[in-house]
XYZ file of C-alpha atoms in Angstrom:
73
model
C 7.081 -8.906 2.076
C 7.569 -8.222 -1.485
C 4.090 -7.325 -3.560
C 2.283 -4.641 -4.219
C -0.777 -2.390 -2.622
C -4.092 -2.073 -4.514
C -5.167 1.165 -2.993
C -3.427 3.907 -1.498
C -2.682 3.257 2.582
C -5.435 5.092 4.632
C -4.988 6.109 8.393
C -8.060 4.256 9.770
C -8.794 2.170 6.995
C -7.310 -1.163 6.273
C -4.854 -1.711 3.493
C -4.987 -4.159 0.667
C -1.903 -5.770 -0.824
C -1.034 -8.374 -3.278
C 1.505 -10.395 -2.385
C 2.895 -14.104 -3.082
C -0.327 -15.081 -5.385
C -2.675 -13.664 -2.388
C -4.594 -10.394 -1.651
C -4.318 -9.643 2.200
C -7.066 -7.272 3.620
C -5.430 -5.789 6.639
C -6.688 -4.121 10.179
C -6.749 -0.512 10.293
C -3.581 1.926 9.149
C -2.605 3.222 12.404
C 0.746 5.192 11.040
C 2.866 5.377 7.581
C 5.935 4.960 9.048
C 8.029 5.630 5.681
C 7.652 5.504 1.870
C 10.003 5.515 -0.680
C 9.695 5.081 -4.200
C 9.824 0.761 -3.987
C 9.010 0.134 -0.487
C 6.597 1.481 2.042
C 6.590 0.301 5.930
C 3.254 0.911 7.792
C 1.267 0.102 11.300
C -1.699 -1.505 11.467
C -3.959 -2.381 14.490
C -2.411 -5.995 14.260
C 1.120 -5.830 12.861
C 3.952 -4.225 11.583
C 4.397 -4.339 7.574
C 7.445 -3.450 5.627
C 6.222 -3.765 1.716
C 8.809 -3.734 -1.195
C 7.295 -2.893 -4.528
C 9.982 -3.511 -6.863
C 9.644 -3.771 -9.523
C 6.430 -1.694 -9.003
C 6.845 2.490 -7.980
C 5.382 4.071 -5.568
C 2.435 5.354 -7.884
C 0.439 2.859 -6.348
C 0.236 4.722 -2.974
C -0.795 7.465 -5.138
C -2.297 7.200 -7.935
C -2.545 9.686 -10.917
C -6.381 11.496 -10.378
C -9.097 10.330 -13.056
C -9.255 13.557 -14.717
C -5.777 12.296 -16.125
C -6.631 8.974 -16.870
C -9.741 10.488 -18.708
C -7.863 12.542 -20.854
C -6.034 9.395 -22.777
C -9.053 9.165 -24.719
């Protein structure tokens, strides 16, 4: 699947990914089987998901903290 998460991926919590025009709310994380910097492949209660980023990085598993962002004033 080829998209994009909109938080970082949880253990326990479900995920939630844009992909193909739609935002998928997933079961529980159950294991982060491996990340890279344009794909990430994790477990969920349900299914097995394998998402490619590209063209988007890995900064959306984790994202810069506020304090950061703040400073841009």
């Amino acid at each position: 699947m080829r998209g994009a998460l909109l938080r970082p991926l949880v253990i326990g919590q479900g995920a939630l990914l844009h992909a193909g025009g739609k935002i998928y709310h997933t079961s529980r994380v159950v294991a982060i089987h491996d990340q890279s910097d344009d794909m990430v492949r994790f477990e969920t209660l349900n299914s097995n998901y394998c998402l490619s980023m590209a063209p988007f990085p890995l900064a959306a598993c984790n994202p810069l903290p506020m304090v950061s962002l703040a400073a841009c004033a």
